[in-house]
Coordinates of C-alpha atoms in Angstrom, one line a residue:
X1 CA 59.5 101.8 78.9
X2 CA 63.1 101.3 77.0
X3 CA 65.3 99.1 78.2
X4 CA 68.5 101.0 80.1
X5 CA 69.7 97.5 81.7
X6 CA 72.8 98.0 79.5
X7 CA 73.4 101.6 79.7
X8 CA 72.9 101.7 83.3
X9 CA 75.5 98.8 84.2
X10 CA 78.2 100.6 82.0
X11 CA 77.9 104.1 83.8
X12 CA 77.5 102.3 86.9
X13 CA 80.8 100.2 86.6
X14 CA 82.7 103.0 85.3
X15 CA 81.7 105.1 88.4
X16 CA 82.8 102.2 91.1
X17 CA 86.0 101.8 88.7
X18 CA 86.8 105.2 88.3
X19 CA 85.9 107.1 91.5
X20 CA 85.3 103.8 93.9
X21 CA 81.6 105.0 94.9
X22 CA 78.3 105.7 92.5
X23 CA 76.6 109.0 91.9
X24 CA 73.1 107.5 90.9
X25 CA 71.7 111.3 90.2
X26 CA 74.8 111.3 88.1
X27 CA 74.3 107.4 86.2
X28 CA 70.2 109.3 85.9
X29 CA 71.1 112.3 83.9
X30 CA 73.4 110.2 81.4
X31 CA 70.5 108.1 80.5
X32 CA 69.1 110.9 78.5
X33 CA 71.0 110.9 75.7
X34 CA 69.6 107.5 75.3
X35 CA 66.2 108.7 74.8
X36 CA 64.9 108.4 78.8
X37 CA 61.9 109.7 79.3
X38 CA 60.8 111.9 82.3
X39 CA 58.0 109.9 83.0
X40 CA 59.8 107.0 83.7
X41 CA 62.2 108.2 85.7
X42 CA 61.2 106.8 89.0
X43 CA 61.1 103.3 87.5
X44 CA 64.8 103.5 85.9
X45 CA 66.1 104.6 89.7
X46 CA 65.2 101.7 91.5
X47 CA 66.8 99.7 88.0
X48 CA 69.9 102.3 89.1
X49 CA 69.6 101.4 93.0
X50 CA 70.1 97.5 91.8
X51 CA 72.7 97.7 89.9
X52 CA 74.8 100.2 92.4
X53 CA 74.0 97.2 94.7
X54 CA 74.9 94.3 92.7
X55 CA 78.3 96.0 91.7
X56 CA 79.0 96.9 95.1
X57 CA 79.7 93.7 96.2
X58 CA 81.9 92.8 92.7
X59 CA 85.8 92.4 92.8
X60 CA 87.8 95.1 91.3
X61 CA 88.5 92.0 88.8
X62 CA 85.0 91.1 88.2
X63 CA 84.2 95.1 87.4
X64 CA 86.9 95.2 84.8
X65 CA 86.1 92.2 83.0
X66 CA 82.4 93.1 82.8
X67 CA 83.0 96.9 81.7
X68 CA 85.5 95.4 79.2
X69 CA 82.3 94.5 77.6
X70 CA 80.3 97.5 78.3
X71 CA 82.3 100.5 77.5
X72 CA 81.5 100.5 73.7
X73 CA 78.0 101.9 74.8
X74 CA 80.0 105.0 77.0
X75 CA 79.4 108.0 75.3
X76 CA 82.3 110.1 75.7
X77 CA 81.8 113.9 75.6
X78 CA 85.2 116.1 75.3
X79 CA 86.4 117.6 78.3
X80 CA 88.6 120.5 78.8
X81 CA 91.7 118.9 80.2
X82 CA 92.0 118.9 84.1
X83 CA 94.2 120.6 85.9
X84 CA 94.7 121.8 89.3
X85 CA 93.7 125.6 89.7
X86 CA 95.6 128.5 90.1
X87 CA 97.1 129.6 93.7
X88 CA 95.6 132.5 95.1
X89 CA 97.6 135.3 96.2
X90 CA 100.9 134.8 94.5
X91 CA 103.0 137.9 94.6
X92 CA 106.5 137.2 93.7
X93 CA 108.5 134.3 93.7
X94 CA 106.6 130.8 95.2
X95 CA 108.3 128.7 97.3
X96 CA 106.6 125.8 98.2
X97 CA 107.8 122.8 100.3
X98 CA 107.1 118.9 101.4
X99 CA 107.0 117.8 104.6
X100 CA 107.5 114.5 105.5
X101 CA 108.5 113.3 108.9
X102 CA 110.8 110.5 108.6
X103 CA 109.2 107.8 110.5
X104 CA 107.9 105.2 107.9
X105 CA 107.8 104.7 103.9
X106 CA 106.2 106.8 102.1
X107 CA 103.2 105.5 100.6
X108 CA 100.5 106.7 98.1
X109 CA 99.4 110.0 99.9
X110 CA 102.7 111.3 100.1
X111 CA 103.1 110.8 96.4
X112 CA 100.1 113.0 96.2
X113 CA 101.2 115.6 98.9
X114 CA 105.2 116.0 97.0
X115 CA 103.9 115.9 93.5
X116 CA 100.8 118.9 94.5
X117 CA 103.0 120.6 96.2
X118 CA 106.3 120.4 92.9
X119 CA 103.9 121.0 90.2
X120 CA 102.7 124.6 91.9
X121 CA 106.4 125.2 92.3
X122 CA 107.3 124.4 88.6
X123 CA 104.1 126.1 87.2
X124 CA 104.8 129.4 88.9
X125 CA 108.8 128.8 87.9
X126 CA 109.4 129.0 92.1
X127 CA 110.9 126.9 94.5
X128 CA 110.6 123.4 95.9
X129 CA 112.3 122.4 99.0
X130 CA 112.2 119.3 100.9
X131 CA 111.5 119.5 104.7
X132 CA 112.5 116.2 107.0
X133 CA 110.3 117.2 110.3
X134 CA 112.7 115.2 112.2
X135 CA 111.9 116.7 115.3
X136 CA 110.3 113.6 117.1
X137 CA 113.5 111.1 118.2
X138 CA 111.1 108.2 119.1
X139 CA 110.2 107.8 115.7
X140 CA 112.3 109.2 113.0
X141 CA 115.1 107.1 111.5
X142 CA 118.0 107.6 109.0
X143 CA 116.5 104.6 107.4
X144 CA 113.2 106.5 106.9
X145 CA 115.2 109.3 105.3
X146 CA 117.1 107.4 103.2
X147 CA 113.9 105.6 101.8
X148 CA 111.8 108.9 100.8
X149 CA 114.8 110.4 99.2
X150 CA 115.2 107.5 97.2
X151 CA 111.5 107.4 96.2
X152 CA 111.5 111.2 95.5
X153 CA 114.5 110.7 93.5
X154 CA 114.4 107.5 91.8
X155 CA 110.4 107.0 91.3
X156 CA 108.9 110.5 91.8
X157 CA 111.9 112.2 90.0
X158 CA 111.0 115.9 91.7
X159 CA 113.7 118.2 91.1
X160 CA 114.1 120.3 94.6
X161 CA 116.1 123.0 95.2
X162 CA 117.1 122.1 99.1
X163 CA 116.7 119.5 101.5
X164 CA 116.2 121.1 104.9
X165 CA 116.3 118.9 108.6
X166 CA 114.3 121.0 110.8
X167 CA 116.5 119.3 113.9
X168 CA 119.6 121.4 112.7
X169 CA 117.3 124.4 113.7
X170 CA 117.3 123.6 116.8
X171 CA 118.9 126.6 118.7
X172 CA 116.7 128.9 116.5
X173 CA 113.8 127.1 118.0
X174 CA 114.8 127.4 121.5
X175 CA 115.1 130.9 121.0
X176 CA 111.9 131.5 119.5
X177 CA 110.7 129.7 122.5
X178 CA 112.2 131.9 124.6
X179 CA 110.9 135.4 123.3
X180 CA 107.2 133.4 123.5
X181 CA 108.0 133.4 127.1
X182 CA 109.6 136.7 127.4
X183 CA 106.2 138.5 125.7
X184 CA 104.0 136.1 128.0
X185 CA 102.5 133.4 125.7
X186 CA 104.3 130.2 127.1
X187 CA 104.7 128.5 130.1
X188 CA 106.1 125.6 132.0
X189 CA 104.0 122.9 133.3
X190 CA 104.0 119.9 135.4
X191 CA 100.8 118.8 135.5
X192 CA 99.9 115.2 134.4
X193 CA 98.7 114.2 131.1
X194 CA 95.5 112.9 131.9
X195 CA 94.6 115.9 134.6
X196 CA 95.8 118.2 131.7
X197 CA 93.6 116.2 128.7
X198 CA 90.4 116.5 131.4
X199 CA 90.9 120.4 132.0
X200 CA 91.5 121.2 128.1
X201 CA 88.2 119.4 127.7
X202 CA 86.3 121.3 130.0
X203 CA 87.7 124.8 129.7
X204 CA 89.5 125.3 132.7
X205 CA 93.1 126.4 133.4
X206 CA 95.5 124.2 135.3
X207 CA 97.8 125.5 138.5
X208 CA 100.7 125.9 136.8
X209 CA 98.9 128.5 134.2
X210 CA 97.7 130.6 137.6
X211 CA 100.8 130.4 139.3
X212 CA 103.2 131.3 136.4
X213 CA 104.7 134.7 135.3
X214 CA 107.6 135.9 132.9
X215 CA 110.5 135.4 135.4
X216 CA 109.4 131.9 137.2
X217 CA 108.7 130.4 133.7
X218 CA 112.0 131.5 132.5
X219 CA 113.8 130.1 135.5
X220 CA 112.1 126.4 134.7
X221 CA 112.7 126.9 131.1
X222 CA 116.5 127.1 131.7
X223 CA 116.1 124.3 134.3
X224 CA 114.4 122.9 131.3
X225 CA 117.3 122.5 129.0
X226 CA 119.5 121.6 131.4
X227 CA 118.2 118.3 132.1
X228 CA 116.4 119.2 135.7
X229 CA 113.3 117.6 134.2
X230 CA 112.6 113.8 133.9
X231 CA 110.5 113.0 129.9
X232 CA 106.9 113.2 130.9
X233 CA 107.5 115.0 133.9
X234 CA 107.1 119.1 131.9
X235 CA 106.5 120.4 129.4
X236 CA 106.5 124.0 127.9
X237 CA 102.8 125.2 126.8
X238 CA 101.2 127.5 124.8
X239 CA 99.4 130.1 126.6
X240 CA 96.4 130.1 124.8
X241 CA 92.3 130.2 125.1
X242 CA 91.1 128.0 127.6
X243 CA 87.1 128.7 126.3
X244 CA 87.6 128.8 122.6
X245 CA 85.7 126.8 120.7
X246 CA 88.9 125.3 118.5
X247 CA 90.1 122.8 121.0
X248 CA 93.8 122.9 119.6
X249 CA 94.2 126.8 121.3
X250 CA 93.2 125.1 124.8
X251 CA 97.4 125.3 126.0
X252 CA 98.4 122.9 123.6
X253 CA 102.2 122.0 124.3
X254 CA 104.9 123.6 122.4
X255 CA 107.6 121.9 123.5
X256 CA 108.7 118.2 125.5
X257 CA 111.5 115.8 126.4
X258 CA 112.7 112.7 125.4
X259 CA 116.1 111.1 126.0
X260 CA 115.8 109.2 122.7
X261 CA 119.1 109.6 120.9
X262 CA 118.5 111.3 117.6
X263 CA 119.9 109.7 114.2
X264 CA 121.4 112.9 113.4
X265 CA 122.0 114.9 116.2
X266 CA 122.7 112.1 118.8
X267 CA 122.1 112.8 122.3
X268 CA 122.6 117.0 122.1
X269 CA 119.0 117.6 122.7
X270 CA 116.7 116.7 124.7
X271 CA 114.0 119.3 124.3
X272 CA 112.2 119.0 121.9
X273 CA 109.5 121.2 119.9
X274 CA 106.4 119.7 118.3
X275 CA 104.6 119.9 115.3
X276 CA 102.4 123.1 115.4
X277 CA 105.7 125.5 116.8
X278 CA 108.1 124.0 114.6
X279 CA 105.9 123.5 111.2
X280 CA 105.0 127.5 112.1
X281 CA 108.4 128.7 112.5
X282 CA 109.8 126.4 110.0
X283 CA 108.1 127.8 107.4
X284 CA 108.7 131.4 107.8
X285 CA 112.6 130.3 108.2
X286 CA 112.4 128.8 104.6
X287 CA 110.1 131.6 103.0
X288 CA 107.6 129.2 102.4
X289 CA 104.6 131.0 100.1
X290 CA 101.7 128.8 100.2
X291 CA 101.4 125.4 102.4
X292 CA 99.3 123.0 100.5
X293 CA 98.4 119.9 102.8
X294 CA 95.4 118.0 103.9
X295 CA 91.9 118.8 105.3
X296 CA 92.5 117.0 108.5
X297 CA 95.3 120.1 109.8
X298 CA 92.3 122.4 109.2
X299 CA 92.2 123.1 112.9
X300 CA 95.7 123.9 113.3
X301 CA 95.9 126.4 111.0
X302 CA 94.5 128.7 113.7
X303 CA 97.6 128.0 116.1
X304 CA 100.1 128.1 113.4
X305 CA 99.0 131.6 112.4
X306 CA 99.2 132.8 115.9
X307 CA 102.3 131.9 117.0
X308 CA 103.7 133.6 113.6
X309 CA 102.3 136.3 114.5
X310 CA 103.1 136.8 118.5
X311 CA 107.4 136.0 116.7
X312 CA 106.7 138.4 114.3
X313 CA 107.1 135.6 111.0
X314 CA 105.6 135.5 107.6
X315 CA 102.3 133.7 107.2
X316 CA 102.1 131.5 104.3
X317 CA 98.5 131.0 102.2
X318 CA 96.8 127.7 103.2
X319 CA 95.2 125.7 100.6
X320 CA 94.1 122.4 102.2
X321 CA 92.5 119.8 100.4
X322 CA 90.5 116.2 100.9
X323 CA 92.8 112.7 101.8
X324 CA 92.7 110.4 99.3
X325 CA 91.9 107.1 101.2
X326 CA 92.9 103.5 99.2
X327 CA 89.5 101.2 100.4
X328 CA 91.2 98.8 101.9
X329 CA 94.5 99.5 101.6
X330 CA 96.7 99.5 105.1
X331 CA 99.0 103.5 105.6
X332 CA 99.4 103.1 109.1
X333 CA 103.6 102.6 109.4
X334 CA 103.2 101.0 112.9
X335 CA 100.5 98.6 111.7
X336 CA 102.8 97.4 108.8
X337 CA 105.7 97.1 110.4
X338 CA 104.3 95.1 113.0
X339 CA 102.5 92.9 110.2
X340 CA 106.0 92.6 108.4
X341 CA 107.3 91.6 111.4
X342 CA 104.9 88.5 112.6
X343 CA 105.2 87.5 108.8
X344 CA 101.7 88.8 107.5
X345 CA 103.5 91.0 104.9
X346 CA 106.5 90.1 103.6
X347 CA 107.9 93.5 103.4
X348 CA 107.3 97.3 102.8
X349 CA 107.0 96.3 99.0
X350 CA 104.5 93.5 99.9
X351 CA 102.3 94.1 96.5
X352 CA 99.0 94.5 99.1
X353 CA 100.2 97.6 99.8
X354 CA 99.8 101.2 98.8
X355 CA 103.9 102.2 100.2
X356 CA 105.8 103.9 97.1
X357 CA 108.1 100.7 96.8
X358 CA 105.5 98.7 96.7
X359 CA 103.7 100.9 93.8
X360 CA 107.2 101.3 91.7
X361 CA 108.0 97.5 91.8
X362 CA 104.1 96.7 90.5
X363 CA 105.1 99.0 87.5
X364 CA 102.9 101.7 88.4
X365 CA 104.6 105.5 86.7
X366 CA 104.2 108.7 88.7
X367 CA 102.5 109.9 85.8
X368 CA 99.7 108.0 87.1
X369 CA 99.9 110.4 90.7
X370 CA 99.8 113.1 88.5
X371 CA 96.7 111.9 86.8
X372 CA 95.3 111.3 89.4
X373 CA 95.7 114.5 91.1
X374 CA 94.5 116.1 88.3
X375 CA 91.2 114.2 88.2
X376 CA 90.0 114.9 91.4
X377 CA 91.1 118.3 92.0
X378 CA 91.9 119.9 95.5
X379 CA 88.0 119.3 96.9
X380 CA 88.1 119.4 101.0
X381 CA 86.1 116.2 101.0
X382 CA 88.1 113.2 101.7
X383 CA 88.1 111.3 98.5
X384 CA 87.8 107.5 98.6
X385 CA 88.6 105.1 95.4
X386 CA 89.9 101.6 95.2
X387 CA 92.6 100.3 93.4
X388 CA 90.7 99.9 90.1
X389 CA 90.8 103.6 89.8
X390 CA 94.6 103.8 90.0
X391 CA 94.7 101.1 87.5
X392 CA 92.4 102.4 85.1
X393 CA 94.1 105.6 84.9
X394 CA 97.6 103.4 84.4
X395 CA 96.3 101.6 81.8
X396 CA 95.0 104.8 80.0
X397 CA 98.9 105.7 80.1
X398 CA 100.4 102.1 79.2
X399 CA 97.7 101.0 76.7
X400 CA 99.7 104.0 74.5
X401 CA 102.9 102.7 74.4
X402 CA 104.0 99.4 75.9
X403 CA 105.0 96.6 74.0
X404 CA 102.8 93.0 73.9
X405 CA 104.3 89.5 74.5
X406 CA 103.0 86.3 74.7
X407 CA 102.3 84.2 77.9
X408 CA 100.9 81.2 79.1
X409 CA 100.2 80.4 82.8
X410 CA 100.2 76.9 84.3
X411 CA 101.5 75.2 80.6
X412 CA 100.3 72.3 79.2
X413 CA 102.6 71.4 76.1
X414 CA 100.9 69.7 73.2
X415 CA 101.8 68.1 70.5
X416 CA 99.5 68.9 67.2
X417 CA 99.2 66.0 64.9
X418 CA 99.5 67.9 61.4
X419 CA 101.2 70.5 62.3
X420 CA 102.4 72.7 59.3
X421 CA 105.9 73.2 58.8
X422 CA 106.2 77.3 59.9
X423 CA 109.3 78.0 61.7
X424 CA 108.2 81.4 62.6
X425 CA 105.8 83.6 62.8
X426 CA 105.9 88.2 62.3
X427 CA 103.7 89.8 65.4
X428 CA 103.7 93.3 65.6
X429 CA 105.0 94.8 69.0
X430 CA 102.1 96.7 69.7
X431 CA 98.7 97.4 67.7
X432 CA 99.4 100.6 66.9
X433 CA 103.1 100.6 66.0
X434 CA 104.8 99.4 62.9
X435 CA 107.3 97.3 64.8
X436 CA 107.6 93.7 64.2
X437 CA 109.0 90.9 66.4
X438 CA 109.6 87.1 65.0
X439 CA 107.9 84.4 67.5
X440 CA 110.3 81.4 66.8
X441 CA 108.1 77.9 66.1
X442 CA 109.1 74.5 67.7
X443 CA 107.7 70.9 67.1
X444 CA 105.1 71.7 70.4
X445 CA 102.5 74.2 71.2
X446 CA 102.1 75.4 74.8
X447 CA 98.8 76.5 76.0
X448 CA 97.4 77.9 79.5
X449 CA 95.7 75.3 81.9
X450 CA 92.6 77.2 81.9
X451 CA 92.4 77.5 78.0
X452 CA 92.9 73.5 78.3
X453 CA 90.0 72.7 81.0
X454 CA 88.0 75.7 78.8
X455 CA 88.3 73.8 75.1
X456 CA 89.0 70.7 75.4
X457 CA 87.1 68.7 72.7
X458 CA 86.8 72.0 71.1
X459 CA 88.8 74.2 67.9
X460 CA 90.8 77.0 68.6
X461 CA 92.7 80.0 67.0
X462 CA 96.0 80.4 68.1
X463 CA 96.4 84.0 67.9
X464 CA 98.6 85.1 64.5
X465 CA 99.2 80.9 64.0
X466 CA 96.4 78.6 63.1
X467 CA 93.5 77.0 64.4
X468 CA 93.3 73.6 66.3
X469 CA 91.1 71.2 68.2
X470 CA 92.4 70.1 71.3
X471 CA 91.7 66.2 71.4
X472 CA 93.5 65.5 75.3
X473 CA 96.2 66.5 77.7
X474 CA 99.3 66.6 75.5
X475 CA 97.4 65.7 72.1
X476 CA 95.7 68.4 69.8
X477 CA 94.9 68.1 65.7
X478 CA 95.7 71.2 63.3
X479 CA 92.6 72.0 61.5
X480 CA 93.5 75.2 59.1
X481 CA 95.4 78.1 58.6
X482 CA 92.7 80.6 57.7
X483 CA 91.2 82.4 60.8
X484 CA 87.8 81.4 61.4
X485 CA 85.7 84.7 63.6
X486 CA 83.7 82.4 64.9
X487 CA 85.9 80.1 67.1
X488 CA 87.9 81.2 70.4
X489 CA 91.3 82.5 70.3
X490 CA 94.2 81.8 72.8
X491 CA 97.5 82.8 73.7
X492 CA 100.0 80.0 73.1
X493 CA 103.4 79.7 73.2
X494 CA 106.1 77.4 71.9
X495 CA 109.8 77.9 72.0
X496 CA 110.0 79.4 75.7
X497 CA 111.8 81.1 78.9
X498 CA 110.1 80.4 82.7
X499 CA 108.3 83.1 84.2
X500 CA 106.9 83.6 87.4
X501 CA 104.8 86.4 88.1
X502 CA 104.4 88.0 91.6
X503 CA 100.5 88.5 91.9
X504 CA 98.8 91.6 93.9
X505 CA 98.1 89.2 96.2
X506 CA 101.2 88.2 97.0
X507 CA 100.9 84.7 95.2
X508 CA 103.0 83.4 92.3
X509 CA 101.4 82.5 89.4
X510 CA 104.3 80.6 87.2
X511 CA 104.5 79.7 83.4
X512 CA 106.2 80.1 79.7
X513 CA 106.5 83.7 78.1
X514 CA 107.6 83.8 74.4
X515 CA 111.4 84.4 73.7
X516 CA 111.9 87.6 73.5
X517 CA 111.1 88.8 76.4
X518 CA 115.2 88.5 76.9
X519 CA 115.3 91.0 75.2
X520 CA 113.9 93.2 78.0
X521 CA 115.4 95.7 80.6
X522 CA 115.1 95.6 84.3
X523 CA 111.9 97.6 85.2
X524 CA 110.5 97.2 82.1
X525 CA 106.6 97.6 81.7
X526 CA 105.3 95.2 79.1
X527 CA 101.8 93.5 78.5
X528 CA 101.5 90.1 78.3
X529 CA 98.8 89.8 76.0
X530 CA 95.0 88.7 77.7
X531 CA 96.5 88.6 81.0
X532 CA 97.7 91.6 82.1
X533 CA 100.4 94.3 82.7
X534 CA 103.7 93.2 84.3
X535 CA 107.1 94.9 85.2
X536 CA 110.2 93.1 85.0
X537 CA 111.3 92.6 88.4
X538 CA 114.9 90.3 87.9
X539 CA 115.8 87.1 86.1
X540 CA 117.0 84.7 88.7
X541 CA 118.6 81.3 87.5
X542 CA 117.0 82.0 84.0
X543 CA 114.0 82.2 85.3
X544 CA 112.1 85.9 84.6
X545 CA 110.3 87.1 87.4
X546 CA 107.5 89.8 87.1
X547 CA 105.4 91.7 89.1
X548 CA 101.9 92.2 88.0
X549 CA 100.8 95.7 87.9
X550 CA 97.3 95.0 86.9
X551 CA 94.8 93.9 83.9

């Protein structure tokens, strides 16, 4: 039988990279092309199996470096380029809309939910408004709003056409309520939350349902808005289907109290409506054509609908598609706020994490959302991918057009006995690109650490300089300026400017990049050549800090 060893470790690590799990049916049928035969296909699945579980347990570093060395063997077919597919039941103009509610940063899934949601808008030439469901005071925050407009206009870059705050609807809302009551379909209760959880589970309708009619809920309504009520004491619910089978149409509230004082209304309300009646009746309001969220409001689609149509609103077409889940990656705004406060992140831009400030400041473009959204479609199933996938597409985008400098980490300066007289060397800027840059030559060659431990008593091409053979910690010999294939090359600098480079693990990793990266702008993207990608974060007492974006 042929060897696939190769063949299968490639597909295999582009898979985990790419898409964070392993199709192994999939890695099967590409073998083909390689000349498997059917007869051996039993055999080349368990080889399959073994490598799925040998790069399973690999860093997203260690599956980078080894596909760096595999990916000549890919054989890349041409695919029609992705996009997401056309909206059913458009008549007219679409309006479309995202709905955040302003209680934490935004992180990577609401990238995914605003951009969806714009590009529909923009394809169809519609409409794209902004909704703040600011309708819970406990949790939403002027400093919440602030944050998400600042990532939707300064890193997303969506053009909307309005920025609504469902809270100044709130009068609208009460009356809606109120013609729900008046045509029998809410009512006041003041049972307890527990009792009330237990009877929704089992079916059964609570006192307050049996004993309730038109007039006596309207009364306690009134008495409702007035302040007669203590929070947690009533509530208004949804007079729905105790025995159906969708658990959200078992009386699910529609509307509760809390003496929170709002950011932007203050203390004028104290009833408040929640998610399923406002979302509903928010986006009838704002002619909203087509709703495009995630799977996991599935169920309430079936509430939403209802209440639209016992008010007499416009429905909107649903398309609902899969999370995309970051392995490993932390969304939950209590959890992080709670770990920035006891110290275990240092802040919402904490590089560990998947927030939108955290994503811009690494250096990572929105193009790469739009990639990405692109790639894996609007599929129900939740999708799961690592970081690696993110990067991969980011460095399909970058690898085009940013420029290359030179770095060293951890220096160790050197002094080359022989050392020809050049005062400067021309690099180009990037491979592809006919741009020069000059790389100014002093009397001393700086190196990396690990390049030292790696070749010491060994020769060396610095890249576009000579070769050299490192003799001991600050003493090396010039050997020739031809370059020889067969001997390592390494990154080197000599006249410098201190860098320090903020890690994705929140480490800093310090050393010496080449001159001109003075040159650069704030929030520039460079590479530093064999290291990695990097954003220019600020230069702070001469010293030019980056953040790493990734290799």
């Amino acid at each position: 039988m042929k060897d696939f060893s190769k063949e299968i470790k490639a597909y295999v690590l582009r898979s985990s990279i790419e898409f964070g799990e392993v199709d192994e049916k999939k890695v099967l049928t590409k073998l083909f092309q390689y000349g498997l035969d059917k007869k051996d296909i039993p055999e080349v699945m368990k080889e399959i199996s073994k490598s799925v579980a040998h790069v399973h347990v690999m860093s997203a570093g260690q599956k980078e470096k080894e596909f760096e060395s595999l990916k000549g063997i890919i054989k890349e077919r041409v695919e029609k380029e992705k996009t997401l597919p056309e909206l059913k039941n458009v008549s007219g103009k679409v309006v479309t809309r995202f709905a955040p509610e302003p209680s934490k940063y935004m992180h990577l899934g609401h990238a995914i939910a605003c951009l969806i949601n714009y590009t529909y808008a923009k394809k169809y030439n519609g409409k794209f408004i902004i909704r703040f469901d600011d309708c819970n005071p406990e949790k939403v925050s002027k400093e919440y709003v602030d944050s998400n407009l600042d990532d939707l206009n300064k890193y997303l870059e969506v053009k909307y056409d309005e920025v609504k705050f469902l809270s100044d609807d709130m009068s609208l809302f009460y009356s809606y309520a109120k013609d729900m009551i008046n045509k029998g379909f809410a009512y006041m209760c003041t049972c307890e939350r527990e009792h009330m959880q237990n009877l929704r589970h089992d079916g059964k309708e609570c006192e307050c349902r049996k004993k309730s009619n038109i007039k006596v809920t309207l009364e306690k309504w009134d008495k409702f808005l007035e302040g007669f009520y203590a929070p947690g004491t009533a509530v208004l619910r949804f007079r729905g289907n105790m025995s159906a089978d969708n658990q959200v149409m078992r009386d699910p509230v529609l509307f509760r109290l809390s003496d929170k004082e709002h950011f932007r209304q203050g203390n004028k309300y104290r009833v408040w409506p929640m998610y399923d009646f406002y979302s509903a009746v928010g986006d009838s309001l704002l002619g909203i054509t087509h709703v495009m969220r995630t799977a996991e409001f599935d169920l309430r689609v079936e509430l939403q609908e209802e209440i639209k149509k016992i008010l007499g609103l416009k429905t909107q077409e649903f398309v609902q598609y899969g999370r995309v889940n970051v392995i490993g990656a932390e969304t939950q705004g209590r959890t992080i706020r709670e770990s920035i406060v006891n110290g275990e992140y240092e802040g919402w831009d904490d590089p560990r994490l998947m927030t939108l400030k955290a994503l811009k400041r690494r250096g990572i473009s929105k193009d790469v959302f739009v990639e990405l959204i692109n790639h894996i479609g609007l599929a129900k199933k939740q999708v799961n991918i690592d970081f690696a996938m993110i990067a991969s597409i980011s460095r399909k985008l970058l690898d085009l057009k940013v420029n290359r400098y030179y770095f060293v980490a951890n220096p160790v300066e050197l002094e080359i006995k022989g050392m020809p007289n050049i005062k400067e060397v021309e690099v180009k800027m990037h491979p592809d690109k006919p741009f020069m840059r000059k790389i100014r030559i002093g009397n001393k060659i700086i190196i990396s650490k690990a390049d030292y431990d790696s070749y010491l008593g060994k020769e060396v091409r610095l890249m576009n300089l000579f070769n050299m053979r490192i003799n001991s910690k600050d003493k090396a010999e010039f050997t020739e300026l031809e370059n020889n294939p067969k001997i390592q090359k390494i990154q080197w600098v000599s006249i410098g400017l201190p860098v320090k480079i903020k890690m994705d693990d929140a480490s800093w990793l310090e050393g010496m990049g080449e001159q001109d990266i003075a040159n650069l702008k704030i929030g520039e993207v460079i590479q530093f050549e064999r290291f990695g990608f990097v954003r220019l974060d600020k230069v702070v007492n001469g010293v030019y800090e980056f953040w790493f974006s990734h290799k």
